[in-house]
Amino acid sequence: MNDALLELCQISYRYPDGSVGLDACSIAIQRGSRNVLIGANGSGKTTLFQHTNGLLRPQTGVVRYAGMAVDYSRAGLRALRSQVGMVFQNPDHQLFSASVQEDVSFGPLNLGLDMATVRQRVAAALQAVGMTEHADKAVHNLSFGQKKRVCIAGVLAMQPTLLILDEPMAGLDHAMQQELLAVLDQLHAAGITLLMATHDIDFAYRWAERIHLMAAGRCTASLNATDLGEHAEALAAVGLPLPQVITLHRALVERGILPANPPPRCTASLLTMLAEAKITQETTC
Amino acid sequence: MLIEQSAYTNRWRRVSPAAKGLFTAGAFIAVFAANSPLTAAIIASLVVALTVFGAGIAPSCYLRVATPALFFLALGSLSLAFSLDIGDGTPALKLTSGGLLKLAEVGTRSLGSLAALLFLVLTTPLIDLIALLRRLKVPALLLEIMVLCYRMLFVFSAAVHETLTAQSARLGYATPRLVIRSLGGLAANLTLQVWQRAHALHLAALARNNDGPLRFLEPSFAHSRRDCRIAGLAGAGLIVLAVSWA
Ligand SMILES: Nc1ncnc2c1ncn2[C@@H]1O[C@H](COP(=O)(O)OP(=O)(O)O)[C@@H](O)[C@H]1O
Ligand SMILES: [Mg+2]
């Protein structure tokens, strides 16, 4: 627990109209890990995210970044926001400028970097999300998936330590989701800590190292993805089923078709296991 | 949107906007310095030819963009040439003395200015024009408003379109009564959206560490200096033509 990059302790937040955003919510994100925040619509994911880079200030509780309580002064917020990058759910809410390149340059210029460095960072960020050839395009001529990537590039260009993505898969088709995941894998390999909101348990199980469950403004459990299978009750408590691949694998184990270990994390590896099991059966008889 | 399209797809998209601006300015000066309607007309046609054959704007597209402006130009010119004569009781349209010459002068000059302006907007996307204005030290506040308005234009036209479709799908425009009701709903909905978007954009700016002025990277253009030199020469050529043509 000592290596927590970001820690929220007992955060409560009530919106001005009285609706509860967060209710004594605690969560810890380990440095370099892949995290998923999973919960129904309205469970408080977006509200929690807005606390991670100081857009909202907790009414009770503390936010700690790298072991230090967040300082809400101008300079403190500046430091926090240059470390914690946030990609919003709706790209049209995030993209300011009419041109791709200009928009990506917005964050680094706010950091006070010089033009040469900014140019270099913009190019690198666009390259990382595979949008180099669209650098001079107008934002409104891009597809939804491309806009999303520009949003990510705009945050990457600030070189954050922790990247937060609010429902990044929403609205993307299958191919675009795969491309986005490839981008995220690269970022993770480069040492960036990732935290993403979703409500797809199968995806969370496949992708994340750690899964945080949200319900009614509270983080009810933080689980290692590897032992998710043992926490069916915790999942049921927030209205989620076990990932399908776990259920399927268990049924196959029960019939003696597959070994219990190692448990597959996605359908593809389950299929591979099946293919292998068949071969061993054939060779034994 | 026709203008948008050609601005992004024309042959001279990658030419520095400074060069295009310079040439446009040259063409403007030349048209006004022209000592006869014929010269102005020649300059106008040269600029049109350059837009169509040089930058590769399709003639049909050019015509469609120019038509509304030409219509107003024609209306204005005619009112210049004729005057209403009510001297002997019955009103009659009369060609004013020297009216034709004036018509030719103003008409060709306006045509020339129109051609110059169309050259600029049909070859240069607004995002490049804004970047150019920024380099010309136009006040930052003005440019920020331009950038945001331009961006919001597309966001809102999408929002209007979506709301209209959703309303029509549920028969919102079936009767005149319903039309008024639905339009009211549309306005209310848009007002709310404007407010929410403004708030969301503010949050997004804060999240990316913004603390006041909006700063953006200037686009860079290869061969900018060379392009400017060529454009400057071409513009100067037009001016020389304008003043020396007998
Ligand atoms: N701007 C707001 N004003 C009032 N209530 C809000 C606002 N934003 C969110 N809420 C409320 O806070 C709760 C959590 O919302 P949110 O964090 O957006 O959830 P999620 O992102 O998980 O869908 C919901 O009950 C929602 O109605
Ligand atoms: Mg949300």
XYZ file of C-alpha atoms in Angstrom, chain A residues 50 53 55 74 78 81-82 88 92-99 101-103 105-107 109-111 115 118-119 136 138-140 154 158, chain B residues 4 8 13-14 127 131 134 147-148 150-152 154-155 197 200-201 203-211 213-220:
68
model
C -12.931 15.026 -11.208
C -7.010 16.213 -10.704
C -11.494 19.854 -10.711
C -2.882 27.675 -7.806
C -0.846 23.229 -11.538
C -2.750 18.604 -13.235
C 0.556 18.287 -15.022
C -13.286 13.259 -20.823
C -16.790 17.509 -28.102
C -16.587 18.669 -24.506
C -12.828 18.569 -24.536
C -11.717 19.756 -27.954
C -11.346 23.498 -28.117
C -9.532 24.361 -31.161
C -10.757 23.785 -34.655
C -7.482 22.202 -35.731
C -2.541 20.101 -34.074
C -3.565 23.292 -32.304
C -5.733 21.400 -29.875
C -0.642 21.886 -28.337
C -3.053 23.480 -25.853
C -1.930 21.535 -22.754
C 1.601 25.457 -23.995
C -0.284 25.849 -20.728
C 2.653 24.143 -19.023
C 7.621 26.323 -28.987
C 5.772 21.829 -27.776
C 6.106 21.054 -31.466
C -3.628 19.605 -40.076
C -10.155 20.378 -38.800
C -11.571 18.710 -35.698
C -15.123 18.765 -37.045
C -3.911 16.287 -26.107
C 1.477 16.909 -21.270
C -14.876 24.694 -46.084
C -9.300 21.835 -47.283
C -3.721 23.894 -49.159
C -0.076 23.478 -48.147
C -7.960 27.661 -38.955
C -3.267 31.487 -37.227
C -2.521 35.708 -34.716
C -11.715 30.080 -32.459
C -14.427 29.153 -29.978
C -15.909 28.546 -35.183
C -15.609 25.329 -33.175
C -19.003 25.815 -31.518
C -20.033 22.807 -35.757
C -20.860 21.450 -32.324
C -21.074 22.873 -23.008
C -17.718 21.355 -19.757
C -15.223 23.289 -21.874
C -13.541 22.095 -16.909
C -11.607 20.637 -19.818
C -9.465 23.774 -19.993
C -8.768 23.603 -16.273
C -7.892 19.914 -16.510
C -5.248 20.781 -19.066
C -3.787 23.381 -16.757
C -5.177 26.466 -18.432
C -5.064 29.634 -16.358
C -5.386 32.976 -22.253
C -5.917 30.147 -24.724
C -2.638 29.355 -26.438
C -2.212 27.210 -29.521
C 0.645 26.098 -31.673
C 1.092 27.953 -34.918
C 0.971 25.619 -37.888
C 4.233 25.577 -39.783
